[in-house]
XYZ file of N, CA and C in Angstrom:
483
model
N 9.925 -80.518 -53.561
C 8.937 -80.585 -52.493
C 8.897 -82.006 -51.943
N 8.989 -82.355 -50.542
C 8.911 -83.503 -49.856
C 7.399 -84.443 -50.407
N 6.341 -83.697 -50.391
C 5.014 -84.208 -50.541
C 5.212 -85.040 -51.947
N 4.915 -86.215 -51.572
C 4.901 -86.525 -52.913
C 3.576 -87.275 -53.454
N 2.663 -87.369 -52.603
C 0.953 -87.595 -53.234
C 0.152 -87.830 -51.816
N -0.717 -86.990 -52.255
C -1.714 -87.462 -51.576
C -3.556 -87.842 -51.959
N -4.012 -89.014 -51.298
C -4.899 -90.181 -52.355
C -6.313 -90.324 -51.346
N -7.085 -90.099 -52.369
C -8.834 -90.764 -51.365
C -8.502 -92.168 -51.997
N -9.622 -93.023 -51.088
C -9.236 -94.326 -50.824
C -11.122 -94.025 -50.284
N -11.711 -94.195 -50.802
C -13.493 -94.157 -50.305
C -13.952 -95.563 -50.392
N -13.332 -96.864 -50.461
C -13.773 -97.563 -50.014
C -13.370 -97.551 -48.365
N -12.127 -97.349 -48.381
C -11.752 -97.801 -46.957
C -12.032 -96.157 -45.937
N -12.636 -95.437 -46.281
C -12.804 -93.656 -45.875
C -11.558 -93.078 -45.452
N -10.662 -92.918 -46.494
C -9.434 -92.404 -45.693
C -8.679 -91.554 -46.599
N -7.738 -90.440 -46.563
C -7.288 -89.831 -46.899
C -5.713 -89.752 -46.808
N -4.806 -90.226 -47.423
C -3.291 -91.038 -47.144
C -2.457 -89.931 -47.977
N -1.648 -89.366 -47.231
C -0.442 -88.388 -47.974
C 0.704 -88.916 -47.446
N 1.566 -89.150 -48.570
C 3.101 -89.205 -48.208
C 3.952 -88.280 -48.128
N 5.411 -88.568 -47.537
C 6.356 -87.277 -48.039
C 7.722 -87.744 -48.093
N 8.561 -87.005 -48.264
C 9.808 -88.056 -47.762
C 10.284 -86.706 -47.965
N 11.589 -86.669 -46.595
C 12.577 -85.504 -46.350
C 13.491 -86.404 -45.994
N 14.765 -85.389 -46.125
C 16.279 -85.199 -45.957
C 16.636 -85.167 -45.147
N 16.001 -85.366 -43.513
C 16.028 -85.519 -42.586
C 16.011 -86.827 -41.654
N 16.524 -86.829 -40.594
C 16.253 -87.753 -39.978
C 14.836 -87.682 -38.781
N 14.449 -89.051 -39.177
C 12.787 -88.875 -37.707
C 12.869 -88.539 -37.147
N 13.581 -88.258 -36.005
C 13.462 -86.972 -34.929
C 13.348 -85.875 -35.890
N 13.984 -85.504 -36.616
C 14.134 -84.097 -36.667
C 12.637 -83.585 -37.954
N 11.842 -84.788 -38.258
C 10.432 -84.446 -38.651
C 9.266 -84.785 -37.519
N 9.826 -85.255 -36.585
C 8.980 -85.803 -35.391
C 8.744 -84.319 -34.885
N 9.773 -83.677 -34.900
C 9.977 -81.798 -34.318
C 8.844 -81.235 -34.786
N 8.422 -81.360 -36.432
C 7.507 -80.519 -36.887
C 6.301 -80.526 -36.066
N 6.266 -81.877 -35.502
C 4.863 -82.017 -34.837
C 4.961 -81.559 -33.248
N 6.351 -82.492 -32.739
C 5.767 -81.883 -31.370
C 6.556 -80.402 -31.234
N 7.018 -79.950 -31.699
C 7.328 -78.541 -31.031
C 6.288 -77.402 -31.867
N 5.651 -76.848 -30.762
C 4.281 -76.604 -31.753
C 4.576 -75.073 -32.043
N 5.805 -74.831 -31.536
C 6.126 -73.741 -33.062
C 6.351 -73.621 -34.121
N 6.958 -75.323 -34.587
C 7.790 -75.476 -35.602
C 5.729 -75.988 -36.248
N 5.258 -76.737 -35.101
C 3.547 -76.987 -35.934
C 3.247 -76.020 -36.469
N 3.047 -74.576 -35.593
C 2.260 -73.246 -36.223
C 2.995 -72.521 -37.337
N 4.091 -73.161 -38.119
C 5.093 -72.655 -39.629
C 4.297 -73.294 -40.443
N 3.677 -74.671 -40.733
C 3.455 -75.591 -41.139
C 1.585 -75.683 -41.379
N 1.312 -75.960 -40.206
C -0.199 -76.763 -40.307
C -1.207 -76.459 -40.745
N -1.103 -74.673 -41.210
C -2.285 -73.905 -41.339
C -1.583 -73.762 -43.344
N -2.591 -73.559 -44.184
C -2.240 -73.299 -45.659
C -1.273 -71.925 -45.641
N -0.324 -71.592 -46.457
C -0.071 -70.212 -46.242
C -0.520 -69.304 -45.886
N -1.997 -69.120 -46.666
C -2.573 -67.878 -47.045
C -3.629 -67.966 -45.581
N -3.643 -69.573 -44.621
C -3.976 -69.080 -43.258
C -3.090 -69.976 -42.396
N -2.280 -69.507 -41.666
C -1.115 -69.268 -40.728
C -1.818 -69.722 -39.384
N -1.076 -70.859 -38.799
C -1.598 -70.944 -37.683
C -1.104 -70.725 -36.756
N -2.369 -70.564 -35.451
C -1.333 -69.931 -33.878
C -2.044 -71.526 -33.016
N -0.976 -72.275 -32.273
C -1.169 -72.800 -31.585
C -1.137 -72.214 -30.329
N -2.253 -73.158 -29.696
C -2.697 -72.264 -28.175
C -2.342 -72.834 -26.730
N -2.839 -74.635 -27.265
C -2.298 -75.446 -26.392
C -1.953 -76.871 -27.017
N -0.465 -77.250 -26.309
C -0.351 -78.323 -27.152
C 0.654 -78.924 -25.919
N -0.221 -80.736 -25.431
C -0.007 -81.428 -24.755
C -0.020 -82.713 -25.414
N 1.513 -82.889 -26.452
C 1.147 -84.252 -27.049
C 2.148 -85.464 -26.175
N 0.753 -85.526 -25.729
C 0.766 -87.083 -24.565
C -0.489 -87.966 -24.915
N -0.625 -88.865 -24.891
C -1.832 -89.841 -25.008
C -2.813 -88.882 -23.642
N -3.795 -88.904 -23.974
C -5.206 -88.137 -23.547
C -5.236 -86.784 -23.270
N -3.629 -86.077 -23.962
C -3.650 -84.687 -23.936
C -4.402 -84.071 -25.207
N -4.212 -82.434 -25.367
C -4.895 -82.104 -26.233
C -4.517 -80.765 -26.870
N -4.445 -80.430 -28.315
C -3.515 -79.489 -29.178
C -4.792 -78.455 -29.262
N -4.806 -77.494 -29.287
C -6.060 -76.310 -30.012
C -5.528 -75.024 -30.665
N -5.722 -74.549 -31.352
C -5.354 -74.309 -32.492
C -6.387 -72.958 -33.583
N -5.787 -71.886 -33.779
C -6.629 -71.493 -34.483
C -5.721 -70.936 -36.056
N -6.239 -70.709 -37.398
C -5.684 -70.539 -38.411
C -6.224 -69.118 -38.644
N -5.896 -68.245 -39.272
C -6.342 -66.787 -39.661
C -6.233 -66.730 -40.927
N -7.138 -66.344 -41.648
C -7.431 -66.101 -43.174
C -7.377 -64.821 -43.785
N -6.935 -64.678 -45.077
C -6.732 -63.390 -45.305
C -7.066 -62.173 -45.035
N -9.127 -62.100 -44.043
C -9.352 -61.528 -43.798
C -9.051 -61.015 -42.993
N -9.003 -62.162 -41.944
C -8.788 -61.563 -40.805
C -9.739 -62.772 -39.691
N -10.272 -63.079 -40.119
C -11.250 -64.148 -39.649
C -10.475 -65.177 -39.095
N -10.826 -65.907 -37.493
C -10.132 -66.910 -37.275
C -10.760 -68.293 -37.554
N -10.075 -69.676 -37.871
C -11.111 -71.026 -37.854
C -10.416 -71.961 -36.629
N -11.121 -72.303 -35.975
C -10.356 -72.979 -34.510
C -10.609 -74.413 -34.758
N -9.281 -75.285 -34.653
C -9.441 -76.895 -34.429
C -8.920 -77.346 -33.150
N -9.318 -78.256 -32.865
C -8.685 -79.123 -31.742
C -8.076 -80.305 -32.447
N -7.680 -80.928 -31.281
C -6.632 -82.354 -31.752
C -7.291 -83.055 -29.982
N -7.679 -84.261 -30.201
C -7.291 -85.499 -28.832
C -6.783 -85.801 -29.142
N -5.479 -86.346 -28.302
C -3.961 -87.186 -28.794
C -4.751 -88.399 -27.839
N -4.472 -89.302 -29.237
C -4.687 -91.113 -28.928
C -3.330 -91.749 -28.627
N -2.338 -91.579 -29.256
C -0.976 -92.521 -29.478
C 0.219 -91.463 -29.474
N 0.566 -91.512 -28.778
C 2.132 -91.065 -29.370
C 3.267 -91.862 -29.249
N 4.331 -92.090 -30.278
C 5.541 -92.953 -30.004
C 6.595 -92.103 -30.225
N 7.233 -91.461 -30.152
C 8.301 -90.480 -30.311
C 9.316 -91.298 -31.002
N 10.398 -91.035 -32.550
C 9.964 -90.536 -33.498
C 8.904 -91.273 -34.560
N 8.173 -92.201 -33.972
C 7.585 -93.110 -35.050
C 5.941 -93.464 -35.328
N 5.589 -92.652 -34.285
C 3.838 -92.941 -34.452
C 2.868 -91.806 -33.689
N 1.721 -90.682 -34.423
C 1.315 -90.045 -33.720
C -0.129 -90.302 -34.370
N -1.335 -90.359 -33.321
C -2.561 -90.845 -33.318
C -3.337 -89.559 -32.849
N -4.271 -89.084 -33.242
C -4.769 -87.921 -32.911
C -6.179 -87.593 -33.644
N -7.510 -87.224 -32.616
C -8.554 -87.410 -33.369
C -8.641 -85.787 -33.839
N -9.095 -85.194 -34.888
C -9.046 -83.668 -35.331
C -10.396 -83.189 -35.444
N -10.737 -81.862 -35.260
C -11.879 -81.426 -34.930
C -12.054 -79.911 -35.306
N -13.152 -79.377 -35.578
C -13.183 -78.151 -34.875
C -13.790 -77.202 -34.309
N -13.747 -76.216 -33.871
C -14.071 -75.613 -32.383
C -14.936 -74.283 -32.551
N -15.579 -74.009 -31.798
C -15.549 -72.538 -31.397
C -14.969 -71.613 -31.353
N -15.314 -69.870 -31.592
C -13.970 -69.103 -30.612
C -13.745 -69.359 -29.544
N -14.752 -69.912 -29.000
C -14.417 -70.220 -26.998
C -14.072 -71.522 -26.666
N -13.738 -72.039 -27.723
C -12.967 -73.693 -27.780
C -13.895 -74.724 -27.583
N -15.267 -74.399 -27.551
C -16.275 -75.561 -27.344
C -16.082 -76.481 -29.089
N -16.086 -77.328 -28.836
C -16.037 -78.667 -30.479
C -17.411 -78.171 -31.044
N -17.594 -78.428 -32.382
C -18.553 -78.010 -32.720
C -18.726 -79.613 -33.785
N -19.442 -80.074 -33.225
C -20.406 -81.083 -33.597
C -21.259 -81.089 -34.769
N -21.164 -80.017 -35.553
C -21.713 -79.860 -36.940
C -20.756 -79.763 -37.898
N -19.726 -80.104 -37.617
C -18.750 -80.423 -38.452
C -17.974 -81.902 -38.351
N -17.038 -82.586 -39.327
C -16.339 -83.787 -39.395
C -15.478 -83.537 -38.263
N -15.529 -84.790 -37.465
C -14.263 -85.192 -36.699
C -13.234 -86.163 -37.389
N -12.396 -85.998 -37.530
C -11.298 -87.242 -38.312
C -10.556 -87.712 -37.396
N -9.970 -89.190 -37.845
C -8.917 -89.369 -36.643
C -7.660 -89.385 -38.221
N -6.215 -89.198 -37.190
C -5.099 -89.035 -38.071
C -4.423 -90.009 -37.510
N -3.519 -90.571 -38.383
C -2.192 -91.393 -38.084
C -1.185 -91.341 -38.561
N -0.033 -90.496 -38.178
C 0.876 -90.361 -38.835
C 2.405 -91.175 -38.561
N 2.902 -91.280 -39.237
C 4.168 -92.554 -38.686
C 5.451 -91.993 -39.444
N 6.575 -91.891 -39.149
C 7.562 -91.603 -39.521
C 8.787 -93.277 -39.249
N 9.084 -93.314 -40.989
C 10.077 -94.348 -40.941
C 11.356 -93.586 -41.281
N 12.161 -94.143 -41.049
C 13.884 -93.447 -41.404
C 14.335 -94.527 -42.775
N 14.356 -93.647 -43.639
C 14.832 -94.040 -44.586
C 16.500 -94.086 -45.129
N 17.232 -94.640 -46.143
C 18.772 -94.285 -46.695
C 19.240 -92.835 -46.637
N 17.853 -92.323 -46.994
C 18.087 -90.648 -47.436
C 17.359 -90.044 -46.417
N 16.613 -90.504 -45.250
C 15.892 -89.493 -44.149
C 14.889 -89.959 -43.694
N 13.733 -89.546 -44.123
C 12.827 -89.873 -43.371
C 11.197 -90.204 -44.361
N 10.475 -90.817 -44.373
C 9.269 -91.712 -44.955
C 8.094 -90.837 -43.990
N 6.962 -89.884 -44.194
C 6.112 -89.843 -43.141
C 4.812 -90.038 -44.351
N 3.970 -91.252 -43.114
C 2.894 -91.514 -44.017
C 1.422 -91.033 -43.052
N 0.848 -90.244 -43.490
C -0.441 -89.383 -42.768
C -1.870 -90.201 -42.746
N -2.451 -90.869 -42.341
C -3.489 -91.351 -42.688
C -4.975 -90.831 -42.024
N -5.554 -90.496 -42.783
C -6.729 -89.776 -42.068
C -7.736 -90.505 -42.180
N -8.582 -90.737 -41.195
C -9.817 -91.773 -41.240
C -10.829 -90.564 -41.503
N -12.246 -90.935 -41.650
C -13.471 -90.710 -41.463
C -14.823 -91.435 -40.911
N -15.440 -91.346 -40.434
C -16.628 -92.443 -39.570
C -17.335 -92.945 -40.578
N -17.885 -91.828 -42.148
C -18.789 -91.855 -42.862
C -18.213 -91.973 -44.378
N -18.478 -91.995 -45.527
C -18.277 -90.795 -46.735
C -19.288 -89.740 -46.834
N -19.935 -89.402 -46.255
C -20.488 -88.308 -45.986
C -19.024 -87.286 -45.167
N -18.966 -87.586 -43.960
C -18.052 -86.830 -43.442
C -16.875 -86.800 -44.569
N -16.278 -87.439 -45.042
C -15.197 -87.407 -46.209
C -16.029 -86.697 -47.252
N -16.894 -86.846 -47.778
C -17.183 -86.190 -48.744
C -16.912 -84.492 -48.095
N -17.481 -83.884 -46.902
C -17.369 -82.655 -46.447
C -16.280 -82.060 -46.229
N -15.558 -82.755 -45.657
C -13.881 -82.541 -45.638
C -13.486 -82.128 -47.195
N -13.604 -82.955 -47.983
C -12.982 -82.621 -48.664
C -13.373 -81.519 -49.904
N -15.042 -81.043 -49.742
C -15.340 -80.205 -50.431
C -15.157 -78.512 -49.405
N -14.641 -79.280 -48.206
C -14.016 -77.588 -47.561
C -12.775 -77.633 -48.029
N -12.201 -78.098 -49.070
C -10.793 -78.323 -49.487
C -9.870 -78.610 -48.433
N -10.355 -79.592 -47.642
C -9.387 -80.241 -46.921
C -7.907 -80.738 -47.859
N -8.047 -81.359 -49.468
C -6.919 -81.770 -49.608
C -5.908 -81.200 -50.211
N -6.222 -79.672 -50.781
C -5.503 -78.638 -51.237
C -4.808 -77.920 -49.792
N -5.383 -77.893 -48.988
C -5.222 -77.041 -47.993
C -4.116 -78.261 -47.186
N -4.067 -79.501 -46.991
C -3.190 -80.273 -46.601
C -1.731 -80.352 -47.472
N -2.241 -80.443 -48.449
C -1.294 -80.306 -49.632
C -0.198 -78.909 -49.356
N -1.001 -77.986 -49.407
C -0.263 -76.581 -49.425
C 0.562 -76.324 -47.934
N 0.146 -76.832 -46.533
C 0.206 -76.325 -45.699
C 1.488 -77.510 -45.695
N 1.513 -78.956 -45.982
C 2.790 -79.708 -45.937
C 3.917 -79.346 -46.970
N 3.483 -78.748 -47.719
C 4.780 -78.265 -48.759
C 5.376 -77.066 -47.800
N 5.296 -76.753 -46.676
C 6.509 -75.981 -46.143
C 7.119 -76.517 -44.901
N 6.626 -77.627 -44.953
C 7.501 -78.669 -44.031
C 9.268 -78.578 -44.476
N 9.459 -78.624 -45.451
C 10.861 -78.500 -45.950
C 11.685 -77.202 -45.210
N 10.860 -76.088 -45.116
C 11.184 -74.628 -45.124
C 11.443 -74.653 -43.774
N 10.509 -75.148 -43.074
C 10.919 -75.330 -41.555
C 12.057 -76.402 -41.079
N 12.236 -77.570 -41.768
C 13.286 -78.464 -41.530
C 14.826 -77.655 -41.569
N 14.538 -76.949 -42.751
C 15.710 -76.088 -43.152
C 16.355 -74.962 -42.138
N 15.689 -74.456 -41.471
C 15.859 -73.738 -40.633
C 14.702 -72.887 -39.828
């Protein structure tokens, strides 16, 4: 498995996962912007995501919903802050309504993810902020870090083909 840890850091409110693939940065830069290869990936197995709209440009915007075993959908958004194509993507995360309105009673995070090219492929380091530890504390008792965990271990599966 590429993932090889991911760490709270509650002094600084942040949530940092590494990975390293067999690939070269473009071709993990793909996972993100081609948001088919996103909807293999972003959602945990057991909820699968459908991307709806995805404009990754600085002040564009990704939305997104995951489906759970029931049947039930959970909708996020993304604001794209940064993008550098293959080496830097900035993006604040959220989530939504069924009718795509943000819902403000939940954590907003911002993400930073960076892809270095390594001997053997590629280095991607994820960094997730929080405003609070309150908001981190919530994130992560909705199992934000199992559910990150699980949903990046098939990053490989998609690289592969």
């Amino acid at each position: 498995m590429s993932l090889t840890s991911i760490d709270k850091d509650y002094d600084a409110l942040t949530i940092t996962a590494l990975a390293e693939f067999d690939a070269a940065p473009e071709q993990v830069w793909q996972l993100w912007a081609d948001p088919r290869k996103l909807e293999r990936w972003w959602g945990p197995p057991t909820y699968p995501a459908t991307v709806e709209q995805h404009e990754l440009v600085p002040g564009g915007s990704v939305t997104y919903f995951m489906t759970g075993p029931d049947g039930e959908t959970y909708h996020g958004w993304w604001e794209v802050l940064a993008v550098d194509p293959p080496k830097r993507l900035e993006f604040r995360d959220g989530f939504a309504e069924h009718d795509g309105r943000h819902r403000d009673d939940l954590p907003v995070s911002t993400a930073v993810v960076r892809f270095t090219g390594t001997a053997g492929g590629t280095r991607m380091e994820m960094v997730t902020s929080f405003l609070n530890r309150a908001e981190m504390d919530e994130q992560i008792s909705m199992g934000a870090i199992e559910g990150a965990a699980e949903a990046m271990s098939q990053m490989d599966a998609v690289l592969a083909g």
